[in-house]
């Protein structure tokens, strides 16, 4: 008698192992479909537009420096050649406003699509040249008569620095300019200007549009740099703030990052997307969610100051030898990449005193518009309960055999298990076409109905078939409830398993297992 029971349990355990192998194989199918969906999004990004990263606009001024040299060095061809650097002027205050319309219908490839956004981004900046210009090294007023010092038979020429004020530009960096449908409009001290693409890029690694500063703005900056309170024949007040407004239309996919610069930076974002994922090195200070979308506000002075230091150090390297790595990552599975800390990637040996950085990555923060109901993730989570579902179904059959003296053949166990696996085969392709809850309901109802009809003949009665069908339907409903409560799913799953074990122990508490044939 015990031998028969042992054989039955061995057969059931073997079937469970067989179905576990089948679930593992089907998991690879989910991974393959997920990878294909991601490859479609990457293809859309390559052909249309990438995720965007925007650096807060700043003023860039080219500078030419001639290193110190002696006539003896010059004869021996040891004098270092002149080199160029970029001096930066950051805004004393910046207010960025982003209004984004997010859609999943813009870019599609069959059943796959990329989450895209279109919107208007505006910057309202105030530059205070008297404080912002302090970091700029200028000696252009002294270059007409360079300092000379007689030392025996040689002449030492002091280092000369020439600031090219006429080439000063307002820089508006955007990681993928394909997402800028029209060139932004810029207002500088009530003068409306149109941004242009740079004819020759002076910033290594940055994709940007630029605006040539008006003459009065350049004069104002120069007046501060040369320590003159007023310029000749001009009524310009050198201490007056320079107000700049930038209206930037922008499109992108998946996520949007913002790199803050300046002294006081604040970002306000509004969107119709109902489930944002905040990414980067800082979370919003305030956020609000509603049926119409969300609003969020960021303000982080530490990251802003750090970006100022790294960006100015990188741009001040000789001959544009430092690269600013400004690009948003598409890999939603690696959120740390979206806002990697500003870091030195590599140091160049033997570089000048103007910096030894080869590449820097700036701090950023923003939003990922990932779909909250990812069908592949939810199907994968559903499959975690698959083996438990099979065990409960087989256990229920076994209890009917023990308690009700029913005779169920291993082939019948096998067919019921196959029907349970069919649920997952139906769930994934349905979820790719319709909402996940609808796919779950259709696949679950189909499998419960099929198994319920089959158990009518296996168990030999309507009542027993109804009981088994009700148990199976309750399991599917309970598992879906656990899946939808993301924060408590582990706790609910543990409680559910405990209740099931308790029910089995209560039902079998009076069974004498030694007498079971």
Tab-separated table of N, CA, C and O in Angstrom, residues 265-333:
chain	number	residue	atom	x	y	z
A	265	UNK	N	19.457	77.479	-9.637
A	265	UNK	CA	18.735	76.805	-10.719
A	265	UNK	C	17.482	76.153	-10.163
A	265	UNK	O	17.516	75.495	-9.121
A	266	UNK	N	16.389	76.317	-10.887
A	266	UNK	CA	15.123	75.686	-10.505
A	266	UNK	C	14.454	75.150	-11.766
A	266	UNK	O	14.394	75.835	-12.790
A	267	UNK	N	13.968	73.921	-11.674
A	267	UNK	CA	13.305	73.274	-12.809
A	267	UNK	C	11.871	72.928	-12.427
A	267	UNK	O	11.626	72.337	-11.376
A	268	UNK	N	10.948	73.306	-13.297
A	268	UNK	CA	9.538	72.971	-13.125
A	268	UNK	C	9.073	72.207	-14.356
A	268	UNK	O	9.285	72.657	-15.485
A	269	UNK	N	8.450	71.042	-14.145
A	269	UNK	CA	8.010	70.200	-15.259
A	269	UNK	C	6.531	69.866	-15.101
A	269	UNK	O	6.075	69.529	-14.014
A	270	UNK	N	5.811	69.967	-16.210
A	270	UNK	CA	4.417	69.539	-16.267
A	270	UNK	C	4.249	68.602	-17.454
A	270	UNK	O	4.817	68.833	-18.521
A	271	UNK	N	3.464	67.538	-17.270
A	271	UNK	CA	3.265	66.576	-18.349
A	271	UNK	C	1.937	65.865	-18.154
A	271	UNK	O	1.417	65.789	-17.045
A	272	UNK	N	1.418	65.317	-19.254
A	272	UNK	CA	0.182	64.539	-19.204
A	272	UNK	C	0.443	63.065	-18.869
A	272	UNK	O	-0.495	62.276	-18.808
A	273	UNK	N	1.709	62.681	-18.676
A	273	UNK	CA	2.048	61.295	-18.378
A	273	UNK	C	1.700	60.991	-16.926
A	273	UNK	O	2.076	61.726	-16.021
A	274	UNK	N	0.984	59.898	-16.704
A	274	UNK	CA	0.429	59.618	-15.386
A	274	UNK	C	1.341	58.803	-14.488
A	274	UNK	O	1.090	58.686	-13.289
A	275	UNK	N	2.390	58.215	-15.034
A	275	UNK	CA	3.246	57.335	-14.219
A	275	UNK	C	4.718	57.603	-14.539
A	275	UNK	O	5.378	56.781	-15.169
A	276	UNK	N	5.274	58.740	-14.110
A	276	UNK	CA	6.675	59.039	-14.403
A	276	UNK	C	7.615	58.264	-13.485
A	276	UNK	O	7.255	57.878	-12.369
A	277	UNK	N	8.815	58.049	-13.994
A	277	UNK	CA	9.874	57.448	-13.191
A	277	UNK	C	10.990	58.474	-13.084
A	277	UNK	O	11.666	58.780	-14.066
A	278	UNK	N	11.180	59.040	-11.896
A	278	UNK	CA	12.173	60.093	-11.716
A	278	UNK	C	13.568	59.464	-11.638
A	278	UNK	O	13.797	58.526	-10.874
A	279	UNK	N	14.479	59.993	-12.439
A	279	UNK	CA	15.799	59.396	-12.596
A	279	UNK	C	16.862	60.447	-12.333
A	279	UNK	O	16.576	61.633	-12.190
A	280	UNK	N	18.113	59.991	-12.291
A	280	UNK	CA	19.222	60.911	-12.144
A	280	UNK	C	19.726	61.002	-10.723
A	280	UNK	O	19.450	60.158	-9.868
A	281	UNK	N	20.464	62.075	-10.445
A	281	UNK	CA	21.141	62.236	-9.165
A	281	UNK	C	20.329	62.992	-8.128
A	281	UNK	O	20.819	63.229	-7.018
A	282	UNK	N	19.112	63.383	-8.459
A	282	UNK	CA	18.281	64.101	-7.491
A	282	UNK	C	16.813	63.849	-7.792
A	282	UNK	O	16.398	63.854	-8.953
A	283	UNK	N	16.040	63.616	-6.746
A	283	UNK	CA	14.593	63.499	-6.881
A	283	UNK	C	13.953	64.882	-6.802
A	283	UNK	O	14.570	65.834	-6.297
A	284	UNK	N	12.721	65.034	-7.281
A	284	UNK	CA	12.058	66.340	-7.180
A	284	UNK	C	11.880	66.753	-5.730
A	284	UNK	O	11.641	65.926	-4.845
A	285	UNK	N	11.996	68.062	-5.494
A	285	UNK	CA	11.707	68.581	-4.155
A	285	UNK	C	10.214	68.497	-3.843
A	285	UNK	O	9.820	68.199	-2.716
A	286	UNK	N	9.397	68.737	-4.860
A	286	UNK	CA	7.953	68.598	-4.721
A	286	UNK	C	7.409	67.934	-5.969
A	286	UNK	O	7.951	68.123	-7.075
A	287	UNK	N	6.359	67.163	-5.814
A	287	UNK	CA	5.718	66.521	-6.966
A	287	UNK	C	4.248	66.313	-6.642
A	287	UNK	O	3.857	66.150	-5.485
A	288	UNK	N	3.445	66.312	-7.709
A	288	UNK	CA	2.002	66.161	-7.544
A	288	UNK	C	1.474	65.347	-8.717
A	288	UNK	O	1.830	65.600	-9.879
A	289	UNK	N	0.630	64.366	-8.400
A	289	UNK	CA	0.060	63.487	-9.416
A	289	UNK	C	-1.448	63.667	-9.460
A	289	UNK	O	-2.097	63.848	-8.423
A	290	UNK	N	-1.996	63.592	-10.664
A	290	UNK	CA	-3.443	63.685	-10.846
A	290	UNK	C	-3.824	62.848	-12.054
A	290	UNK	O	-2.972	62.264	-12.738
A	291	UNK	N	-5.130	62.805	-12.337
A	291	UNK	CA	-5.603	62.046	-13.498
A	291	UNK	C	-5.125	62.666	-14.809
A	291	UNK	O	-5.063	61.988	-15.834
A	292	UNK	N	-4.788	63.961	-14.783
A	292	UNK	CA	-4.349	64.651	-15.995
A	292	UNK	C	-2.844	64.591	-16.212
A	292	UNK	O	-2.354	65.057	-17.237
A	293	UNK	N	-2.093	64.061	-15.267
A	293	UNK	CA	-0.647	63.997	-15.421
A	293	UNK	C	0.055	64.274	-14.111
A	293	UNK	O	-0.409	63.893	-13.042
A	294	UNK	N	1.186	64.971	-14.200
A	294	UNK	CA	1.959	65.248	-12.996
A	294	UNK	C	2.690	66.577	-13.148
A	294	UNK	O	2.885	67.095	-14.254
A	295	UNK	N	3.083	67.135	-12.029
A	295	UNK	CA	3.973	68.289	-11.975
A	295	UNK	C	5.089	67.972	-10.981
A	295	UNK	O	4.866	67.262	-9.995
A	296	UNK	N	6.272	68.484	-11.249
A	296	UNK	CA	7.403	68.231	-10.362
A	296	UNK	C	8.338	69.430	-10.412
A	296	UNK	O	8.420	70.142	-11.422
A	297	UNK	N	9.045	69.649	-9.312
A	297	UNK	CA	9.978	70.763	-9.209
A	297	UNK	C	11.288	70.278	-8.590
A	297	UNK	O	11.264	69.569	-7.580
A	298	UNK	N	12.400	70.685	-9.211
A	298	UNK	CA	13.730	70.333	-8.719
A	298	UNK	C	14.487	71.606	-8.351
A	298	UNK	O	14.358	72.637	-9.020
A	299	UNK	N	15.306	71.496	-7.312
A	299	UNK	CA	16.240	72.562	-6.952
A	299	UNK	C	17.328	71.927	-6.084
A	299	UNK	O	17.076	71.511	-4.957
A	300	UNK	N	18.539	71.833	-6.643
A	300	UNK	CA	19.631	71.187	-5.929
A	300	UNK	C	20.899	71.989	-6.158
A	300	UNK	O	21.518	71.918	-7.219
A	301	UNK	N	21.282	72.773	-5.171
A	301	UNK	CA	22.409	73.682	-5.327
A	301	UNK	C	23.737	72.947	-5.410
A	301	UNK	O	24.650	73.361	-6.123
A	302	UNK	N	23.860	71.834	-4.706
A	302	UNK	CA	25.128	71.093	-4.707
A	302	UNK	C	25.468	70.592	-6.108
A	302	UNK	O	26.591	70.762	-6.588
A	303	UNK	N	24.500	69.946	-6.767
A	303	UNK	CA	24.756	69.429	-8.115
A	303	UNK	C	25.053	70.565	-9.087
A	303	UNK	O	25.878	70.419	-9.996
A	304	UNK	N	24.382	71.692	-8.911
A	304	UNK	CA	24.584	72.833	-9.804
A	304	UNK	C	26.010	73.368	-9.693
A	304	UNK	O	26.687	73.604	-10.698
A	305	UNK	N	26.485	73.550	-8.468
A	305	UNK	CA	27.850	74.055	-8.264
A	305	UNK	C	28.877	73.057	-8.779
A	305	UNK	O	29.880	73.436	-9.404
A	306	UNK	N	28.645	71.764	-8.542
A	306	UNK	CA	29.571	70.739	-9.039
A	306	UNK	C	29.644	70.766	-10.563
A	306	UNK	O	30.732	70.652	-11.146
A	307	UNK	N	28.501	70.916	-11.224
A	307	UNK	CA	28.495	70.994	-12.688
A	307	UNK	C	29.258	72.227	-13.182
A	307	UNK	O	29.965	72.158	-14.193
A	308	UNK	N	29.106	73.351	-12.481
A	308	UNK	CA	29.853	74.552	-12.863
A	308	UNK	C	31.350	74.285	-12.852
A	308	UNK	O	32.082	74.663	-13.778
A	309	UNK	N	31.816	73.621	-11.798
A	309	UNK	CA	33.246	73.371	-11.653
A	309	UNK	C	33.754	72.441	-12.749
A	309	UNK	O	34.773	72.730	-13.402
A	310	UNK	N	33.048	71.341	-12.959
A	310	UNK	CA	33.515	70.372	-13.944
A	310	UNK	C	33.424	70.916	-15.362
A	310	UNK	O	34.324	70.690	-16.178
A	311	UNK	N	32.354	71.610	-15.665
A	311	UNK	CA	32.187	72.131	-17.021
A	311	UNK	C	33.216	73.215	-17.318
A	311	UNK	O	33.837	73.214	-18.390
A	312	UNK	N	33.424	74.146	-16.385
A	312	UNK	CA	34.392	75.217	-16.620
A	312	UNK	C	35.812	74.670	-16.694
A	312	UNK	O	36.618	75.121	-17.516
A	313	UNK	N	36.142	73.675	-15.851
A	313	UNK	CA	37.478	73.071	-15.908
A	313	UNK	C	37.697	72.349	-17.234
A	313	UNK	O	38.783	72.425	-17.821
A	314	UNK	N	36.659	71.645	-17.704
A	314	UNK	CA	36.800	70.908	-18.954
A	314	UNK	C	36.972	71.852	-20.139
A	314	UNK	O	37.843	71.651	-20.990
A	315	UNK	N	36.166	72.911	-20.198
A	315	UNK	CA	36.226	73.823	-21.337
A	315	UNK	C	37.475	74.685	-21.316
A	315	UNK	O	37.860	75.248	-22.357
A	316	UNK	N	38.109	74.832	-20.153
A	316	UNK	CA	39.309	75.655	-20.061
A	316	UNK	C	40.578	74.883	-20.395
A	316	UNK	O	41.674	75.428	-20.286
A	317	UNK	N	40.464	73.618	-20.776
A	317	UNK	CA	41.647	72.867	-21.198
A	317	UNK	C	42.132	73.375	-22.554
A	317	UNK	O	41.355	73.878	-23.370
A	318	UNK	N	43.417	73.212	-22.782
A	318	UNK	CA	44.028	73.779	-23.982
A	318	UNK	C	43.531	73.093	-25.241
A	318	UNK	O	43.387	71.866	-25.290
A	319	UNK	N	43.252	73.918	-26.247
A	319	UNK	CA	42.902	73.440	-27.592
A	319	UNK	C	41.736	72.461	-27.601
A	319	UNK	O	41.718	71.480	-28.342
A	320	UNK	N	40.779	72.700	-26.740
A	320	UNK	CA	39.541	71.921	-26.759
A	320	UNK	C	39.807	70.424	-26.596
A	320	UNK	O	39.207	69.579	-27.268
A	321	UNK	N	40.721	70.070	-25.692
A	321	UNK	CA	41.149	68.680	-25.553
A	321	UNK	C	40.273	67.867	-24.613
A	321	UNK	O	40.460	66.662	-24.494
A	322	UNK	N	39.332	68.496	-23.938
A	322	UNK	CA	38.448	67.792	-23.007
A	322	UNK	C	37.068	67.625	-23.633
A	322	UNK	O	36.555	68.540	-24.296
A	323	UNK	N	36.468	66.462	-23.440
A	323	UNK	CA	35.156	66.154	-24.002
A	323	UNK	C	34.107	66.147	-22.892
A	323	UNK	O	34.308	65.520	-21.849
A	324	UNK	N	33.001	66.818	-23.125
A	324	UNK	CA	31.861	66.781	-22.210
A	324	UNK	C	30.909	65.696	-22.705
A	324	UNK	O	30.357	65.787	-23.802
A	325	UNK	N	30.751	64.666	-21.904
A	325	UNK	CA	29.870	63.551	-22.276
A	325	UNK	C	28.445	63.902	-21.865
A	325	UNK	O	28.060	63.739	-20.715
A	326	UNK	N	27.679	64.395	-22.811
A	326	UNK	CA	26.295	64.794	-22.530
A	326	UNK	C	25.361	64.025	-23.455
A	326	UNK	O	25.199	64.355	-24.623
A	327	UNK	N	24.764	62.982	-22.924
A	327	UNK	CA	23.804	62.187	-23.692
A	327	UNK	C	22.960	61.390	-22.714
A	327	UNK	O	23.446	60.943	-21.677
A	328	UNK	N	21.708	61.218	-23.058
A	328	UNK	CA	20.799	60.441	-22.222
A	328	UNK	C	20.833	58.991	-22.653
A	328	UNK	O	20.908	58.687	-23.848
A	329	UNK	N	20.788	58.095	-21.686
A	329	UNK	CA	20.817	56.672	-21.982
A	329	UNK	C	19.422	56.164	-22.293
A	329	UNK	O	18.443	56.636	-21.749
A	330	UNK	N	19.375	55.162	-23.181
A	330	UNK	CA	18.096	54.566	-23.564
A	330	UNK	C	17.761	53.356	-22.726
A	330	UNK	O	16.613	52.938	-22.646
A	331	UNK	N	18.754	52.768	-22.067
A	331	UNK	CA	18.558	51.537	-21.321
A	331	UNK	C	17.803	51.826	-20.044
A	331	UNK	O	18.363	52.288	-19.058
A	332	UNK	N	16.493	51.560	-20.041
A	332	UNK	CA	15.682	51.804	-18.853
A	332	UNK	C	15.982	50.830	-17.747
A	332	UNK	O	15.601	51.021	-16.612
A	333	UNK	N	16.665	49.724	-18.073
A	333	UNK	CA	16.986	48.755	-17.042
A	333	UNK	C	18.214	49.132	-16.237
A	333	UNK	O	18.578	48.452	-15.294
